[in-house]
Amino acid sequence: MSLEGYRGKALDILSKLNVNIGDIIEISRDSFKIKGILMPSYSRDDSIIVIKMENGYNVGISVDNSKISVLEKRIQKPLNVMPEKEEKSEVKIISTGGTIASKIEYETGAVRPALSTEEIIQFMPEINEIAKISAEILFSILSENMSPDKWIKIAEAIKSAFDKGNLGVVIAHGTDTLAYTAAALSFSLKKLQGPVVLVGSQRSSDRPSSDSPINLYSSVLLAKKAPFGEVVINMHGESSDLYTLAHRGVKVRKMHTSRRDAFQSINDKPLAKVLWLEKEIKILRPDYHTKDEETTVDSKFDNRVFLLKYYPGFDPSFIDYLVDTKKIRGIIIEGTGLGHTSTELLDSFKKAAKDGIFLGMTSQCIFGRVNMNVYTTGRLLQQVGVVPLEDMLPEVALVKLMWVLAHENDIEKIKNLMLTNLVGEINSRHSLDFFPRWYHE
């Protein structure tokens, strides 16, 4: 195997030791001693060796005045990514891009997307000890460029992976729109032969504090061994590196711009906790969807929808404009509190409803559910055609509406489907345990 990224002094020393990327080495200097897995180098300094320590962090150490010993030869050929034509894989990794598929360009300081899946695996060679892996690069995009047509292609790739005998599928994806994709796949894949695990990272793979290796490792573990046939998002469960949490794909939101434990189940409990060091999956709730004998895809979306966030002073003419364009079939409203907007919007909503446009109400509050029967404003909004959508997250309601509109034209059937709990997007009852992080205890 080539010693990727190494040159100069570091390359000379490693070559003489006949060491490869993925081997376990020990570096000692005076009383200092550290061991770990040899990783690729992206440093400008040709004396630096990069190793992954047992805690999952990468560290760079100069070879100057250091003694290097090879403790274990682990990989003798370029990655154990199984070519599908040679042997069936157990877990398929499908890469769509994002930070988990990114690294730093040290020349510019920028983070670039579109690492190959093989490069991703280099950052966590241990995943090859869990399962036989095959890999596919479906897209190489930043998550803000994700779209419904790409959701369809992801769903089809997942179906193909299960048809080829994989036990589970891991989708590498950028975090910013990860919840949208998870919801889209949840509605598209209501029958699954195994877990579909969406995973991202908040920090690129070659940064010392990266969550990428642990997230990827635990996701492969989930994909192979979890008992459910559902779409989940699996990310760090707390700020350190002890465990990850698998959140149901229609009940999860990114709650922080940069924290590694940014993802959280909303109005719900996670499905599972992954103790990656122990290689243990702890199921946290019994009501998961069990695996089906076959995987079916029903992936159609109509994106003629609009997500309207109400704010004081909102101009009703904006709604009138949307209706007059004749390009909108549905509006999801992010109302205040229990599901309210100004009564000045009533006439515009009434006109929209008469034109056959579905109007669904969600809340700007993170936790809780809408209840439009408590105050007069809520009752008036219902009278003009606004439908309260229980505890659905606004982005999940939007994706669900896209899916429903692609399957139905009758407004009453659309309303009924939007109020039907299809894949766990509606929770019939709430507990204070859901607010906000009971699972850290």
CSV table of C-alpha atoms in Angstrom, one decimal:
chain,number,residue,atom,x,y,z
A,1,MET,CA,0.0,0.0,0.0
A,2,SER,CA,1.2,3.5,-0.8
A,3,LEU,CA,2.0,5.7,2.2
A,4,GLU,CA,-0.5,8.3,1.2
A,5,GLY,CA,0.5,11.9,1.8
A,6,TYR,CA,3.9,11.0,3.3
A,7,ARG,CA,7.2,12.4,1.9
A,8,GLY,CA,10.7,13.3,3.0
A,9,LYS,CA,11.9,12.1,6.4
A,10,ALA,CA,8.6,10.5,7.5
A,11,LEU,CA,8.3,8.6,4.2
A,12,ASP,CA,11.9,7.3,4.4
A,13,ILE,CA,11.5,6.0,8.0
A,14,LEU,CA,8.1,4.4,7.4
A,15,SER,CA,9.3,2.7,4.1
A,16,LYS,CA,12.3,1.2,5.9
A,17,LEU,CA,10.0,-0.2,8.6
A,18,ASN,CA,7.8,-1.7,5.8
A,19,VAL,CA,4.8,-0.2,7.5
A,20,ASN,CA,1.4,0.4,5.8
A,21,ILE,CA,-1.5,2.7,6.4
A,22,GLY,CA,-3.7,0.9,9.0
A,23,ASP,CA,-0.9,-0.8,10.9
A,24,ILE,CA,-0.5,-0.3,14.6
A,25,ILE,CA,2.7,1.5,15.6
A,26,GLU,CA,4.3,3.0,18.7
A,27,ILE,CA,6.2,6.2,18.8
A,28,SER,CA,8.4,6.9,21.8
A,29,ARG,CA,10.7,9.8,22.8
A,30,ASP,CA,12.4,10.0,26.2
A,31,SER,CA,9.6,9.1,28.7
A,32,PHE,CA,6.9,9.9,26.2
A,33,LYS,CA,5.2,6.9,24.5
A,34,ILE,CA,2.1,6.7,22.3
A,35,LYS,CA,0.6,4.1,20.1
A,36,GLY,CA,-2.1,4.0,17.5
A,37,ILE,CA,-3.1,3.3,13.9
A,38,LEU,CA,-1.0,4.8,11.1
A,39,MET,CA,-3.2,7.2,9.1
A,40,PRO,CA,-2.7,9.1,5.8
A,41,SER,CA,-0.9,12.4,6.2
A,42,TYR,CA,-2.1,15.8,4.8
A,43,SER,CA,0.6,17.8,6.6
A,44,ARG,CA,3.0,20.2,4.9
A,45,ASP,CA,5.7,19.1,7.4
A,46,ASP,CA,7.5,16.1,5.9
A,47,SER,CA,8.6,15.0,9.4
A,48,ILE,CA,5.1,14.4,10.8
A,49,ILE,CA,3.5,11.0,11.3
A,50,VAL,CA,-0.3,10.9,11.9
A,51,ILE,CA,-1.7,8.2,14.1
A,52,LYS,CA,-5.2,7.5,15.4
A,53,MET,CA,-5.2,6.9,19.2
A,54,GLU,CA,-7.4,4.4,21.0
A,55,ASN,CA,-9.8,7.3,21.9
A,56,GLY,CA,-10.5,7.9,18.3
A,57,TYR,CA,-8.5,11.2,18.0
A,58,ASN,CA,-5.8,11.8,15.4
A,59,VAL,CA,-2.5,13.2,16.4
A,60,GLY,CA,0.5,14.3,14.5
A,61,ILE,CA,4.0,13.6,15.9
A,62,SER,CA,7.4,14.5,14.5
A,63,VAL,CA,9.8,11.7,13.7
A,64,ASP,CA,12.7,13.9,14.9
A,65,ASN,CA,14.4,12.2,17.9
A,66,SER,CA,11.6,9.6,18.0
A,67,LYS,CA,11.8,5.8,17.9
A,68,ILE,CA,9.1,4.1,15.9
A,69,SER,CA,8.1,0.4,16.3
A,70,VAL,CA,5.6,-1.7,14.4
A,71,LEU,CA,3.3,-3.4,16.9
A,72,GLU,CA,0.8,-5.1,14.5
A,73,LYS,CA,0.5,-5.5,10.8
A,74,ARG,CA,-3.2,-5.2,10.0
A,75,ILE,CA,-3.7,-4.3,6.3
A,76,GLN,CA,-1.6,-5.8,3.6
A,77,LYS,CA,-3.6,-4.5,0.6
A,78,PRO,CA,-5.5,-1.3,-0.3
A,79,LEU,CA,-8.4,-1.4,2.1
A,80,ASN,CA,-10.8,-4.2,2.7
A,81,VAL,CA,-13.5,-2.7,0.5
A,82,MET,CA,-15.1,-5.7,-1.0
A,83,PRO,CA,-15.6,-5.6,-4.8
A,84,GLU,CA,-19.2,-6.8,-5.2
A,85,LYS,CA,-18.3,-9.0,-8.2
A,86,GLU,CA,-15.9,-11.0,-6.0
A,87,GLU,CA,-17.8,-11.5,-2.8
A,88,LYS,CA,-21.1,-10.4,-1.3
A,89,SER,CA,-20.8,-7.6,1.1
A,90,GLU,CA,-22.7,-7.3,4.4
A,91,VAL,CA,-23.0,-3.5,4.6
A,92,LYS,CA,-23.1,-1.1,1.7
A,93,ILE,CA,-21.8,2.4,2.2
A,94,ILE,CA,-23.3,4.9,-0.2
A,95,SER,CA,-21.6,8.3,-0.2
A,96,THR,CA,-23.5,11.4,-1.2
A,97,GLY,CA,-20.9,13.9,0.0
A,98,GLY,CA,-20.9,16.3,3.0
A,99,THR,CA,-18.3,16.9,5.8
A,100,ILE,CA,-18.1,13.1,6.6
A,101,ALA,CA,-16.7,12.9,3.0
A,102,SER,CA,-14.4,15.9,3.3
A,103,LYS,CA,-10.9,16.8,4.3
A,104,ILE,CA,-8.9,19.9,4.8
A,105,GLU,CA,-6.8,21.3,1.9
A,106,TYR,CA,-3.9,22.5,3.8
A,107,GLU,CA,-2.7,24.7,1.0
A,108,THR,CA,-5.9,26.8,1.2
A,109,GLY,CA,-7.3,25.9,4.7
A,110,ALA,CA,-10.6,25.1,3.0
A,111,VAL,CA,-12.6,21.9,3.5
A,112,ARG,CA,-13.2,20.2,0.2
A,113,PRO,CA,-16.0,17.6,-0.4
A,114,ALA,CA,-15.9,14.5,-2.6
A,115,LEU,CA,-13.5,12.2,-0.9
A,116,SER,CA,-14.0,8.7,-2.2
A,117,THR,CA,-15.6,6.2,0.2
A,118,GLU,CA,-12.3,4.3,0.3
A,119,GLU,CA,-10.6,7.4,1.6
A,120,ILE,CA,-13.3,7.7,4.3
A,121,ILE,CA,-12.7,4.1,5.4
A,122,GLN,CA,-8.9,4.9,5.7
A,123,PHE,CA,-9.8,7.2,8.7
A,124,MET,CA,-11.4,4.2,10.5
A,125,PRO,CA,-9.9,0.9,9.3
A,126,GLU,CA,-11.5,-0.9,12.2
A,127,ILE,CA,-14.8,-0.9,10.3
A,128,ASN,CA,-13.4,-3.7,8.2
A,129,GLU,CA,-13.4,-5.9,11.4
A,130,ILE,CA,-17.2,-5.4,11.8
A,131,ALA,CA,-18.4,-6.4,8.4
A,132,LYS,CA,-17.6,-7.0,4.8
A,133,ILE,CA,-17.9,-3.6,3.1
A,134,SER,CA,-18.8,-2.5,-0.4
A,135,ALA,CA,-18.9,1.1,-1.4
A,136,GLU,CA,-20.5,3.4,-3.9
A,137,ILE,CA,-20.2,7.1,-4.6
A,138,LEU,CA,-23.7,8.1,-5.7
A,139,PHE,CA,-23.2,11.9,-5.4
A,140,SER,CA,-20.4,14.1,-4.3
A,141,ILE,CA,-22.3,17.2,-3.3
A,142,LEU,CA,-22.7,19.5,-0.3
A,143,SER,CA,-25.9,18.8,1.5
A,144,GLU,CA,-27.4,22.2,0.6
A,145,ASN,CA,-27.5,20.9,-2.9
A,146,MET,CA,-29.6,17.9,-2.1
A,147,SER,CA,-33.0,17.8,-3.8
A,148,PRO,CA,-36.1,15.5,-4.2
A,149,ASP,CA,-34.8,14.0,-7.4
A,150,LYS,CA,-31.7,12.9,-5.6
A,151,TRP,CA,-33.8,11.4,-2.8
A,152,ILE,CA,-35.4,9.1,-5.4
A,153,LYS,CA,-31.9,8.0,-6.6
A,154,ILE,CA,-30.8,7.3,-3.0
A,155,ALA,CA,-33.9,5.2,-2.4
A,156,GLU,CA,-33.3,3.2,-5.5
A,157,ALA,CA,-29.6,2.7,-4.6
A,158,ILE,CA,-30.8,1.4,-1.1
A,159,LYS,CA,-33.2,-1.0,-2.8
A,160,SER,CA,-30.4,-2.3,-5.1
A,161,ALA,CA,-28.1,-2.8,-2.1
A,162,PHE,CA,-30.6,-5.0,-0.3
A,163,ASP,CA,-31.4,-6.9,-3.4
A,164,LYS,CA,-27.7,-7.8,-3.6
A,165,GLY,CA,-27.9,-9.4,-0.1
A,166,ASN,CA,-26.6,-6.6,2.2
A,167,LEU,CA,-27.8,-6.7,5.8
A,168,GLY,CA,-27.9,-2.9,6.1
A,169,VAL,CA,-27.0,0.3,4.3
A,170,VAL,CA,-25.1,3.3,5.5
A,171,ILE,CA,-25.6,6.7,3.7
A,172,ALA,CA,-22.9,9.2,4.2
A,173,HIS,CA,-24.5,12.7,3.9
A,174,GLY,CA,-23.9,16.3,4.9
A,175,THR,CA,-25.5,17.3,8.2
A,176,ASP,CA,-27.3,20.5,7.2
A,177,THR,CA,-30.1,18.7,5.2
A,178,LEU,CA,-29.7,15.3,6.7
A,179,ALA,CA,-33.1,15.4,8.5
A,180,TYR,CA,-34.9,16.2,5.2
A,181,THR,CA,-33.3,13.2,3.5
A,182,ALA,CA,-34.0,10.9,6.4
A,183,ALA,CA,-37.7,11.9,6.3
A,184,ALA,CA,-37.9,11.5,2.5
A,185,LEU,CA,-36.4,8.0,2.7
A,186,SER,CA,-38.7,7.1,5.6
A,187,PHE,CA,-41.8,7.8,3.5
A,188,SER,CA,-40.3,6.1,0.5
A,189,LEU,CA,-39.1,2.9,2.1
A,190,LYS,CA,-41.8,1.7,4.4
A,191,LYS,CA,-40.7,-1.9,3.9
A,192,LEU,CA,-37.0,-2.6,4.6
A,193,GLN,CA,-35.0,-5.8,5.0
A,194,GLY,CA,-32.6,-4.1,7.4
A,195,PRO,CA,-31.4,-0.8,8.9
A,196,VAL,CA,-30.8,2.3,6.7
A,197,VAL,CA,-28.4,4.5,8.7
A,198,LEU,CA,-27.8,8.0,7.6
A,199,VAL,CA,-24.6,9.5,9.1
A,200,GLY,CA,-22.7,12.7,8.8
A,201,SER,CA,-20.0,14.6,10.8
A,202,GLN,CA,-19.7,18.0,12.2
A,203,ARG,CA,-16.0,18.2,11.7
A,204,SER,CA,-13.9,16.9,8.8
A,205,SER,CA,-12.2,13.5,9.0
A,206,ASP,CA,-8.6,14.8,9.4
A,207,ARG,CA,-9.2,17.2,12.2
A,208,PRO,CA,-8.2,16.0,15.7
A,209,SER,CA,-11.7,16.5,17.1
A,210,SER,CA,-13.5,14.9,14.2
A,211,ASP,CA,-16.6,12.9,14.9
A,212,SER,CA,-16.4,11.2,11.5
A,213,PRO,CA,-14.6,8.0,12.4
A,214,ILE,CA,-16.7,7.1,15.4
A,215,ASN,CA,-20.0,8.0,13.6
A,216,LEU,CA,-19.0,5.9,10.6
A,217,TYR,CA,-17.8,3.0,12.7
A,218,SER,CA,-21.0,2.9,14.9
A,219,SER,CA,-23.2,3.3,11.8
A,220,VAL,CA,-21.6,0.2,10.2
A,221,LEU,CA,-22.2,-1.7,13.4
A,222,LEU,CA,-25.9,-0.6,13.4
A,223,ALA,CA,-26.3,-1.4,9.7
A,224,LYS,CA,-25.1,-5.0,10.3
A,225,LYS,CA,-26.5,-5.9,13.7
A,226,ALA,CA,-29.5,-3.6,14.6
A,227,PRO,CA,-32.8,-5.6,14.7
A,228,PHE,CA,-35.0,-2.9,13.1
A,229,GLY,CA,-35.9,-2.2,9.5
A,230,GLU,CA,-36.1,1.6,9.7
A,231,VAL,CA,-34.4,4.7,8.5
A,232,VAL,CA,-32.4,6.3,11.2
A,233,ILE,CA,-29.8,9.1,11.7
A,234,ASN,CA,-26.9,8.0,13.8
A,235,MET,CA,-24.6,10.7,15.3
A,236,HIS,CA,-22.7,11.5,18.5
A,237,GLY,CA,-24.9,11.3,21.5
A,238,GLU,CA,-22.8,13.6,23.7
A,239,SER,CA,-19.9,15.9,23.4
A,240,SER,CA,-17.2,13.2,24.1
A,241,ASP,CA,-16.7,9.9,22.3
A,242,LEU,CA,-18.5,7.4,24.4
A,243,TYR,CA,-21.6,6.6,22.3
A,244,THR,CA,-23.8,7.6,19.4
A,245,LEU,CA,-27.6,7.7,19.2
A,246,ALA,CA,-29.8,6.3,16.4
A,247,HIS,CA,-32.8,8.7,15.9
A,248,ARG,CA,-35.9,7.8,14.0
A,249,GLY,CA,-35.7,9.5,10.6
A,250,VAL,CA,-38.9,11.5,11.0
A,251,LYS,CA,-38.4,12.6,14.6
A,252,VAL,CA,-34.9,14.2,14.6
A,253,ARG,CA,-33.4,17.7,14.1
A,254,LYS,CA,-30.0,19.3,14.0
A,255,MET,CA,-30.0,21.4,17.1
A,256,HIS,CA,-26.6,23.1,16.9
A,257,THR,CA,-24.4,24.5,14.2
A,258,SER,CA,-21.2,22.9,15.2
A,259,ARG,CA,-21.5,20.6,18.3
A,260,ARG,CA,-20.7,17.0,17.7
A,261,ASP,CA,-23.9,16.0,19.5
A,262,ALA,CA,-26.0,18.4,17.4
A,263,PHE,CA,-28.7,15.9,16.5
A,264,GLN,CA,-31.5,15.1,18.9
A,265,SER,CA,-34.8,13.2,18.8
A,266,ILE,CA,-37.7,15.7,19.1
A,267,ASN,CA,-40.9,14.7,20.9
A,268,ASP,CA,-39.6,11.2,20.9
A,269,LYS,CA,-36.9,8.9,22.2
A,270,PRO,CA,-34.0,7.5,20.1
A,271,LEU,CA,-34.3,4.0,18.9
A,272,ALA,CA,-30.9,2.9,20.0
A,273,LYS,CA,-27.7,3.8,21.7
A,274,VAL,CA,-24.4,2.5,20.2
A,275,LEU,CA,-21.5,1.9,22.7
A,276,TRP,CA,-18.9,1.7,20.0
A,277,LEU,CA,-16.0,0.8,22.1
A,278,GLU,CA,-17.9,-2.3,23.5
A,279,LYS,CA,-19.4,-3.0,20.0
A,280,GLU,CA,-22.7,-3.0,21.7
A,281,ILE,CA,-26.1,-1.8,20.5
A,282,LYS,CA,-28.6,-0.9,23.3
A,283,ILE,CA,-32.2,-0.8,22.1
A,284,LEU,CA,-33.9,2.0,23.9
A,285,ARG,CA,-37.5,1.3,22.9
A,286,PRO,CA,-39.5,-1.8,21.8
A,287,ASP,CA,-41.8,-0.2,19.2
A,288,TYR,CA,-39.3,-0.2,16.3
A,289,HIS,CA,-40.4,-1.5,12.9
A,290,THR,CA,-39.1,-5.1,12.4
A,291,LYS,CA,-37.3,-6.2,9.3
A,292,ASP,CA,-39.3,-7.2,6.3
A,293,GLU,CA,-38.7,-10.0,3.9
A,294,GLU,CA,-38.2,-7.6,1.0
A,295,THR,CA,-37.5,-3.9,0.4
A,296,THR,CA,-40.0,-1.8,-1.5
A,297,VAL,CA,-39.6,1.6,-2.9
A,298,ASP,CA,-42.4,4.2,-3.4
A,299,SER,CA,-40.4,7.3,-4.0
A,300,LYS,CA,-42.3,10.1,-5.6
A,301,PHE,CA,-42.3,13.7,-4.6
A,302,ASP,CA,-44.1,16.9,-5.8
A,303,ASN,CA,-42.1,19.9,-4.7
A,304,ARG,CA,-44.8,22.4,-5.4
A,305,VAL,CA,-44.9,23.2,-1.7
A,306,PHE,CA,-43.9,26.1,0.5
A,307,LEU,CA,-42.7,26.4,4.1
A,308,LEU,CA,-44.1,29.6,5.6
A,309,LYS,CA,-42.6,30.9,8.8
A,310,TYR,CA,-45.0,33.3,10.4
A,311,TYR,CA,-43.6,36.4,12.1
A,312,PRO,CA,-45.2,39.6,13.5
A,313,GLY,CA,-46.0,41.9,10.6
A,314,PHE,CA,-46.2,39.2,8.0
A,315,ASP,CA,-47.8,40.6,4.9
A,316,PRO,CA,-50.8,38.6,3.7
A,317,SER,CA,-50.1,39.6,0.1
A,318,PHE,CA,-47.2,37.1,0.2
A,319,ILE,CA,-49.7,34.3,0.5
A,320,ASP,CA,-51.9,35.9,-2.2
A,321,TYR,CA,-48.9,36.0,-4.5
A,322,LEU,CA,-48.1,32.3,-3.9
A,323,VAL,CA,-51.8,31.4,-4.7
A,324,ASP,CA,-51.9,33.6,-7.8
A,325,THR,CA,-48.8,31.9,-9.3
A,326,LYS,CA,-50.8,28.6,-9.6
A,327,LYS,CA,-47.6,26.8,-8.9
A,328,ILE,CA,-48.3,25.9,-5.2
A,329,ARG,CA,-50.3,22.8,-4.1
A,330,GLY,CA,-49.6,23.0,-0.4
A,331,ILE,CA,-48.3,25.3,2.3
A,332,ILE,CA,-46.8,24.1,5.6
A,333,ILE,CA,-47.1,27.0,8.2
A,334,GLU,CA,-44.7,27.4,11.1
A,335,GLY,CA,-47.0,29.2,13.5
A,336,THR,CA,-46.4,30.5,16.9
A,337,GLY,CA,-46.9,28.5,20.1
A,338,LEU,CA,-49.9,26.1,19.8
A,339,GLY,CA,-50.3,27.0,16.1
A,340,HIS,CA,-51.2,30.6,15.5
A,341,THR,CA,-50.8,33.4,13.0
A,342,SER,CA,-52.2,36.9,12.9
A,343,THR,CA,-56.0,37.0,12.1
A,344,GLU,CA,-55.0,39.3,9.2
A,345,LEU,CA,-54.0,36.2,7.3
A,346,LEU,CA,-57.4,34.6,7.5
A,347,ASP,CA,-58.8,35.9,4.2
A,348,SER,CA,-55.7,34.9,2.3
A,349,PHE,CA,-55.7,31.4,3.8
A,350,LYS,CA,-59.4,31.1,3.0
A,351,LYS,CA,-58.7,31.9,-0.6
A,352,ALA,CA,-55.9,29.4,-0.8
A,353,ALA,CA,-58.0,26.7,0.7
A,354,LYS,CA,-60.8,27.4,-1.8
A,355,ASP,CA,-58.2,27.0,-4.6
A,356,GLY,CA,-57.5,23.5,-3.4
A,357,ILE,CA,-54.2,24.3,-1.7
A,358,PHE,CA,-53.5,22.2,1.4
A,359,LEU,CA,-52.7,24.3,4.5
A,360,GLY,CA,-51.0,22.5,7.4
A,361,MET,CA,-50.1,24.0,10.7
A,362,THR,CA,-46.9,23.2,12.7
A,363,SER,CA,-45.2,25.1,15.5
A,364,GLN,CA,-42.1,27.1,15.7
A,365,CYS,CA,-41.5,25.7,19.1
A,366,ILE,CA,-39.1,22.7,19.1
A,367,PHE,CA,-41.0,20.5,21.6
A,368,GLY,CA,-44.7,19.9,22.1
A,369,ARG,CA,-47.6,19.8,19.6
A,370,VAL,CA,-50.0,22.2,18.1
A,371,ASN,CA,-53.5,22.6,19.6
A,372,MET,CA,-55.7,25.0,17.7
A,373,ASN,CA,-58.7,24.5,19.9
A,374,VAL,CA,-57.4,26.4,22.9
A,375,TYR,CA,-57.6,30.0,21.6
A,376,THR,CA,-60.0,31.8,19.3
A,377,THR,CA,-57.3,32.4,16.7
A,378,GLY,CA,-56.6,28.7,16.3
A,379,ARG,CA,-60.3,27.9,15.9
A,380,LEU,CA,-60.7,30.7,13.3
A,381,LEU,CA,-57.7,29.3,11.3
A,382,GLN,CA,-59.3,25.9,11.3
A,383,GLN,CA,-62.5,27.3,10.0
A,384,VAL,CA,-60.8,28.7,6.9
A,385,GLY,CA,-59.1,25.4,6.2
A,386,VAL,CA,-55.9,25.2,8.1
A,387,VAL,CA,-55.2,21.7,9.3
A,388,PRO,CA,-53.4,21.2,12.7
A,389,LEU,CA,-50.5,18.6,12.2
A,390,GLU,CA,-50.1,17.3,15.7
A,391,ASP,CA,-46.4,17.2,16.7
A,392,MET,CA,-44.8,16.9,13.3
A,393,LEU,CA,-41.7,18.8,12.8
A,394,PRO,CA,-42.1,21.5,10.1
A,395,GLU,CA,-39.5,20.0,7.8
A,396,VAL,CA,-40.9,16.5,8.2
A,397,ALA,CA,-44.4,17.9,7.4
A,398,LEU,CA,-43.0,19.6,4.3
A,399,VAL,CA,-41.4,16.4,3.0
A,400,LYS,CA,-44.4,14.3,3.9
A,401,LEU,CA,-46.6,16.8,1.9
A,402,MET,CA,-44.3,16.4,-1.1
A,403,TRP,CA,-44.7,12.7,-0.9
A,404,VAL,CA,-48.5,12.8,-0.3
A,405,LEU,CA,-49.1,15.3,-3.2
A,406,ALA,CA,-47.2,13.0,-5.6
A,407,HIS,CA,-49.7,10.2,-4.7
A,408,GLU,CA,-53.1,12.0,-4.3
A,409,ASN,CA,-55.0,14.9,-6.0
A,410,ASP,CA,-58.2,14.8,-3.9
A,411,ILE,CA,-57.9,17.4,-1.1
A,412,GLU,CA,-59.8,15.3,1.4
A,413,LYS,CA,-57.6,12.3,0.8
A,414,ILE,CA,-54.5,14.6,1.1
A,415,LYS,CA,-55.8,15.8,4.5
A,416,ASN,CA,-56.5,12.3,5.7
A,417,LEU,CA,-53.0,11.1,4.7
A,418,MET,CA,-51.3,14.1,6.3
A,419,LEU,CA,-53.1,13.2,9.6
A,420,THR,CA,-52.3,9.5,9.3
A,421,ASN,CA,-49.2,8.3,11.2
A,422,LEU,CA,-47.4,6.5,8.3
A,423,VAL,CA,-43.9,5.9,9.7
A,424,GLY,CA,-43.8,7.3,13.2
A,425,GLU,CA,-43.9,11.0,12.3
A,426,ILE,CA,-46.9,11.6,14.6
A,427,ASN,CA,-46.6,10.8,18.3
A,428,SER,CA,-50.0,10.2,19.9
A,429,ARG,CA,-48.9,11.2,23.4
A,430,HIS,CA,-46.1,13.1,24.9
A,431,SER,CA,-44.1,12.7,28.0
A,432,LEU,CA,-41.8,15.2,29.8
A,433,ASP,CA,-39.1,12.6,29.3
A,434,PHE,CA,-38.9,13.8,25.7
A,435,PHE,CA,-37.6,17.2,26.9
A,436,PRO,CA,-34.9,17.4,26.1
A,437,ARG,CA,-32.1,14.9,26.9
A,438,TRP,CA,-33.2,12.1,29.1
A,439,TYR,CA,-30.9,9.6,27.5
A,440,HIS,CA,-27.7,11.2,28.9
A,441,GLU,CA,-28.5,10.0,32.4
